[in-house]
Coordinates of C-alpha atoms in Angstrom, one line a residue:
M1 CA 177.6 127.9 -22.5
K2 CA 180.7 127.0 -25.5
G3 CA 180.1 127.0 -29.4
S4 CA 182.7 125.6 -32.3
N5 CA 184.5 127.4 -34.1
K6 CA 182.9 128.6 -36.4
A7 CA 181.3 132.3 -35.2
T8 CA 178.7 132.8 -33.3
V9 CA 177.4 135.9 -34.7
L10 CA 175.8 136.4 -37.7
T11 CA 176.9 138.0 -39.9
L12 CA 175.4 142.0 -40.5
A13 CA 173.4 141.2 -44.0
E14 CA 171.7 137.5 -41.7
K15 CA 170.9 139.7 -38.7
C16 CA 168.8 142.7 -41.8
K17 CA 167.5 140.1 -43.9
N18 CA 166.2 138.6 -40.3
I19 CA 164.6 141.5 -39.0
L20 CA 163.2 142.6 -41.5
V21 CA 161.2 139.0 -41.5
S22 CA 160.7 139.4 -37.7
N23 CA 158.6 142.2 -37.8
W24 CA 155.3 143.1 -39.9
Q25 CA 155.1 147.0 -39.8
G26 CA 158.1 149.6 -40.4
Y27 CA 158.1 153.9 -41.1
L28 CA 157.8 154.9 -44.5
N29 CA 159.5 157.2 -46.0
T30 CA 158.8 159.6 -49.4
I31 CA 160.0 162.9 -50.2
K32 CA 156.2 165.2 -50.7
T33 CA 155.4 166.6 -53.7
D34 CA 156.1 170.1 -53.2
A35 CA 159.9 169.1 -51.7
Q36 CA 162.8 171.0 -53.3
G37 CA 164.8 167.9 -52.2
S38 CA 164.3 169.1 -48.9
K39 CA 165.0 166.6 -46.2
E40 CA 162.6 168.5 -44.2
N41 CA 160.1 168.1 -46.8
I42 CA 159.6 164.0 -46.0
Y43 CA 156.4 162.6 -45.4
T44 CA 156.6 159.6 -42.7
S45 CA 154.0 157.0 -42.1
K46 CA 153.3 153.7 -40.0
V47 CA 153.0 150.7 -42.9
K48 CA 152.1 147.1 -42.6
Y49 CA 154.9 144.6 -44.7
I50 CA 156.0 141.4 -45.9
I51 CA 159.1 139.9 -47.6
R52 CA 158.9 138.4 -50.9
K53 CA 162.0 137.1 -52.9
G54 CA 163.8 138.9 -50.2
N55 CA 162.5 142.5 -51.3
P56 CA 159.4 144.1 -48.8
L57 CA 155.8 144.7 -50.2
I58 CA 154.1 146.8 -48.4
W59 CA 150.7 148.3 -47.6
V60 CA 149.6 151.8 -48.5
P61 CA 146.1 152.9 -47.3
E62 CA 144.2 154.6 -49.9
H63 CA 144.2 158.0 -48.2
E64 CA 148.2 157.8 -47.3
L65 CA 150.3 161.2 -49.0
H66 CA 152.9 158.0 -50.8
N67 CA 150.6 157.6 -53.4
V68 CA 151.1 161.2 -54.4
N69 CA 154.1 161.6 -53.5
T70 CA 155.6 158.2 -55.3
I71 CA 154.0 159.5 -59.3
I72 CA 155.8 162.5 -58.8
D73 CA 159.8 161.0 -56.9
E74 CA 159.6 156.9 -55.8
R75 CA 162.8 157.9 -54.1
G76 CA 162.2 156.3 -49.9
S77 CA 163.6 155.0 -47.5
F78 CA 162.3 152.3 -45.2
S79 CA 162.9 151.4 -41.2
V80 CA 162.3 148.5 -39.6
A81 CA 163.8 147.5 -36.2
S82 CA 163.8 144.5 -34.4
P83 CA 160.0 143.7 -32.2
Y84 CA 160.5 143.7 -28.5
P85 CA 157.2 143.2 -27.3
G86 CA 155.9 143.2 -24.4
P87 CA 157.8 143.5 -21.3
L88 CA 161.1 144.5 -23.5
G89 CA 159.9 146.9 -24.5
K90 CA 159.5 148.8 -21.1
L91 CA 163.1 147.4 -20.3
L92 CA 164.6 148.8 -23.8
K93 CA 162.9 152.3 -22.9
S94 CA 164.0 152.2 -19.7
M95 CA 167.3 151.8 -20.1
N96 CA 167.2 154.6 -23.7
K97 CA 168.0 152.0 -25.1
F98 CA 166.4 151.7 -28.9
P99 CA 166.1 147.8 -30.1
V100 CA 168.4 147.4 -33.2
R101 CA 167.2 148.1 -37.1
V102 CA 167.5 148.0 -40.8
A103 CA 167.5 151.5 -42.2
L104 CA 166.7 150.5 -46.5
T105 CA 167.0 153.3 -49.9
G106 CA 165.0 152.6 -52.8
D107 CA 162.8 153.0 -55.4
V108 CA 159.1 153.0 -53.7
V109 CA 157.7 150.8 -57.6
P110 CA 153.4 150.2 -57.6
V111 CA 152.6 146.5 -58.1
K112 CA 149.5 146.5 -60.0
D113 CA 146.7 144.8 -61.9
K114 CA 147.9 141.0 -62.2
K115 CA 150.9 141.7 -59.7
A116 CA 149.2 142.7 -57.1
E117 CA 146.0 139.5 -57.1
S118 CA 149.4 137.5 -56.2
A119 CA 151.2 139.3 -53.4
A120 CA 146.9 138.8 -52.3
N121 CA 147.1 136.1 -53.0
Y122 CA 150.6 135.7 -51.1
L123 CA 150.1 138.0 -47.9
K124 CA 146.4 134.7 -47.9
E125 CA 148.9 131.7 -48.2
M126 CA 151.9 133.1 -45.6
M127 CA 148.8 133.6 -43.0
L128 CA 147.0 130.5 -43.4
S129 CA 150.3 128.3 -43.4
E130 CA 151.9 130.5 -40.0
E131 CA 148.1 130.3 -38.5
K132 CA 148.5 126.2 -39.3
A133 CA 151.9 126.2 -38.6
L134 CA 151.3 127.3 -35.2
K135 CA 148.2 124.8 -34.2
E136 CA 150.5 121.9 -35.1
F137 CA 153.8 122.9 -33.1
N138 CA 155.3 120.1 -30.7
Y139 CA 154.7 119.8 -26.4
T140 CA 157.6 121.8 -26.5
V141 CA 157.8 124.5 -28.6
S142 CA 153.7 125.5 -27.9
G143 CA 155.0 125.3 -23.8
V144 CA 156.9 128.6 -24.7
L145 CA 155.4 129.8 -26.5
S146 CA 152.5 129.7 -24.1
S147 CA 153.3 132.4 -22.5
S148 CA 153.6 135.5 -25.7
D149 CA 150.6 138.1 -25.9
H150 CA 148.8 136.0 -29.2
F151 CA 147.6 139.0 -30.8
S152 CA 151.4 141.4 -29.9
T153 CA 153.6 138.8 -31.1
T154 CA 151.8 136.6 -34.0
R155 CA 152.4 138.2 -38.0
S156 CA 149.2 136.4 -39.8
E157 CA 148.0 138.2 -36.8
N158 CA 148.5 142.4 -37.1
L159 CA 148.3 141.6 -41.6
K160 CA 144.5 140.2 -41.0
E161 CA 143.4 144.3 -41.8
L162 CA 145.3 143.7 -45.0
I163 CA 142.3 141.1 -46.3
D164 CA 139.4 142.1 -44.0
G165 CA 138.2 144.3 -46.7
G166 CA 138.2 147.2 -43.2
E167 CA 140.4 150.2 -45.7
N168 CA 141.3 150.1 -48.7
Y169 CA 145.7 149.4 -49.7
V170 CA 147.3 150.2 -52.9
I171 CA 150.4 147.9 -53.0
Y172 CA 154.4 149.1 -52.9
K173 CA 157.3 147.2 -54.4
F174 CA 160.2 148.1 -52.1
N175 CA 163.7 147.9 -54.6
L176 CA 166.3 148.8 -52.1
S177 CA 169.5 149.9 -53.5
S178 CA 172.1 150.6 -49.8
C179 CA 171.2 149.1 -46.7
M180 CA 172.2 150.2 -42.5
F181 CA 172.3 147.9 -40.0
G182 CA 171.5 150.3 -36.3
D183 CA 173.6 148.4 -33.4
G184 CA 171.0 150.0 -31.0
N185 CA 173.7 151.5 -28.8
G186 CA 173.3 154.4 -31.4
G187 CA 176.2 153.0 -34.1
T188 CA 174.8 152.8 -38.0
H189 CA 176.8 149.7 -40.4
E190 CA 176.5 150.0 -44.3
V191 CA 175.9 146.3 -45.2
D192 CA 177.2 144.4 -48.2
F193 CA 174.3 145.6 -50.8
E194 CA 175.7 141.8 -52.4
D195 CA 175.1 139.7 -49.0
M196 CA 171.9 141.4 -48.8
E197 CA 171.0 139.5 -51.9
K198 CA 172.9 136.7 -51.6
C199 CA 171.7 135.3 -47.9
K200 CA 168.0 134.4 -47.2
A201 CA 166.7 135.3 -43.2
G202 CA 166.2 132.5 -41.0
L203 CA 163.5 130.0 -40.1
L204 CA 162.6 130.7 -36.6
A205 CA 162.8 134.2 -38.1
P206 CA 159.2 134.5 -38.3
Y207 CA 158.4 133.2 -34.9
S208 CA 161.3 135.5 -32.6
A209 CA 159.1 137.4 -31.6
K210 CA 156.4 134.6 -29.6
L211 CA 159.7 133.0 -28.3
I212 CA 161.2 136.4 -27.2
D213 CA 157.7 137.2 -25.4
G214 CA 156.7 133.3 -23.9
I215 CA 160.1 133.3 -22.9
N216 CA 159.8 137.2 -21.3
Q217 CA 156.5 136.5 -20.1
S218 CA 156.8 133.5 -17.7
E219 CA 159.2 133.6 -14.7
A220 CA 160.4 130.3 -14.5
R221 CA 162.1 130.8 -18.9
R222 CA 163.3 134.2 -16.8
R223 CA 164.8 132.3 -13.4
G224 CA 166.2 129.8 -16.2
L225 CA 168.3 133.0 -18.2
I226 CA 169.6 133.5 -14.9
L227 CA 171.1 130.6 -14.2
F228 CA 172.3 130.3 -17.9
C229 CA 175.0 134.3 -16.8
F230 CA 175.4 132.1 -13.9
I231 CA 176.3 129.0 -15.7
Y232 CA 177.3 129.0 -18.7
L233 CA 179.1 132.7 -18.6
N234 CA 180.4 133.0 -14.2
V235 CA 178.1 135.4 -14.3
N236 CA 175.7 136.8 -11.3
A237 CA 172.2 138.1 -12.5
R238 CA 169.5 139.7 -10.5
D239 CA 167.4 139.3 -13.2
A240 CA 167.4 138.8 -16.7
Y241 CA 165.8 138.8 -20.4
M242 CA 165.8 137.4 -23.5
L243 CA 166.6 139.9 -26.1
S244 CA 166.9 138.9 -29.1
L245 CA 168.1 135.7 -30.7
D246 CA 169.1 133.4 -34.6
R247 CA 169.6 129.7 -35.1
K248 CA 173.5 130.3 -33.2
G249 CA 172.3 131.7 -29.9
F250 CA 170.6 134.4 -28.2
D251 CA 171.7 137.9 -26.4
V252 CA 170.3 138.3 -23.0
L253 CA 170.5 141.6 -21.1
G254 CA 171.4 140.5 -17.5
K255 CA 170.5 142.6 -13.9
V256 CA 174.3 142.2 -12.2
R257 CA 176.3 144.7 -10.0
N258 CA 178.3 147.6 -10.2
K259 CA 182.3 146.8 -9.2
V260 CA 182.0 148.8 -6.4
T261 CA 185.1 150.0 -3.8
G262 CA 184.9 151.7 -0.3
D263 CA 181.8 152.5 1.6
E264 CA 180.3 153.2 -2.2
I265 CA 177.0 151.7 -2.4
D266 CA 175.7 148.2 -4.7
E267 CA 174.9 149.4 -7.9
Y268 CA 173.0 146.8 -10.1
Q269 CA 173.3 148.1 -14.0
W270 CA 171.8 145.9 -16.5
K271 CA 173.9 145.2 -19.3
Q272 CA 174.6 142.7 -22.0
F273 CA 175.1 138.9 -23.1
R274 CA 176.0 136.2 -26.1
I275 CA 174.9 132.6 -25.3
T276 CA 175.4 130.7 -27.5
F277 CA 174.1 127.2 -28.5
K278 CA 176.7 123.6 -29.4
E279 CA 174.4 122.7 -32.6
E280 CA 172.8 125.3 -34.4
A281 CA 169.1 125.5 -34.5
R282 CA 167.8 125.1 -37.7
D283 CA 165.0 125.7 -36.9
I284 CA 162.3 126.9 -33.8
K285 CA 161.6 122.7 -32.9
S286 CA 165.3 123.1 -32.6
F287 CA 165.3 126.3 -30.7
C288 CA 163.5 125.2 -27.8
Q289 CA 164.9 121.4 -27.7
Q290 CA 167.8 123.2 -26.8
L291 CA 166.3 126.0 -24.5
V292 CA 164.9 123.3 -22.6
E293 CA 167.2 120.8 -21.9
M294 CA 170.0 123.9 -21.2
E295 CA 167.3 124.2 -18.9
E296 CA 168.0 120.8 -17.2
D297 CA 171.2 121.3 -17.3
A298 CA 171.8 124.1 -15.2
I299 CA 169.5 123.2 -12.5
K300 CA 171.5 119.6 -11.8
K301 CA 174.1 122.4 -12.5
V302 CA 173.3 124.2 -9.8
S303 CA 171.8 121.3 -7.6
S304 CA 175.7 119.7 -8.4
Y305 CA 177.1 122.8 -6.7
S306 CA 174.9 123.4 -3.9
G307 CA 175.2 120.0 -2.7
L308 CA 172.1 118.6 -3.2
G309 CA 173.2 117.0 -6.8

């Protein structure tokens, strides 16, 4: 689908902000208390977090070594990958392809007393707001989300353990000083710090995992992706999955035939394609509406090509 003259992809800073908001868990790295600056003496663990005012608020279980390490040295790093739910994760693994990711460096600072209480209240409010929104989405949005795995793709479900009283946590604010973007193909790109401070995540980001999984778990919607490749990109795909999405469009992994010569046997490989919207999808309702309209348009065009229209 042809877009306007505006850029059809996000800036690196926008991509990083969207990744941070779309996920709820990442890997925190701190320097062990007995370390002498060696990279081999780094303690790493998976932790849950939320984003508030542009910075990660991280919940670290009381028994974790991070709580001792940060007393001596607050320096740390934090890595978060773009969500890859359900069949998408299996496909990326089979391709030896990594999801895009953000790597932050900065200081891991404890949040204490009233600020910790405020952070906990903010988490509760955010979860309630998300649960309310999921119940009130219209028919079009619910139709896209209905095929997704609720637990593995819903942020509020995955953060419940932080407030259910089953374990005690120490809350930290991650004050970032630098940011790197990992493109999924082994390349890393430094992100301008001022750009990171200025830009905000899109309204789609909190629901991207549910949208991606809802589309990929639906045979009908995946057939729609195959049609998109044919109609809008002139690419014949045998299969297709949604890889990522944003307000400007979405990325698709399409299974396409390799160019062969002579007696070579046809082989297929997965390739990444970009499909852009006519108009930016500012929220989840707009995204789903445009997706459905594109599906209807693609079906009409295929029918006309085959003489059935």
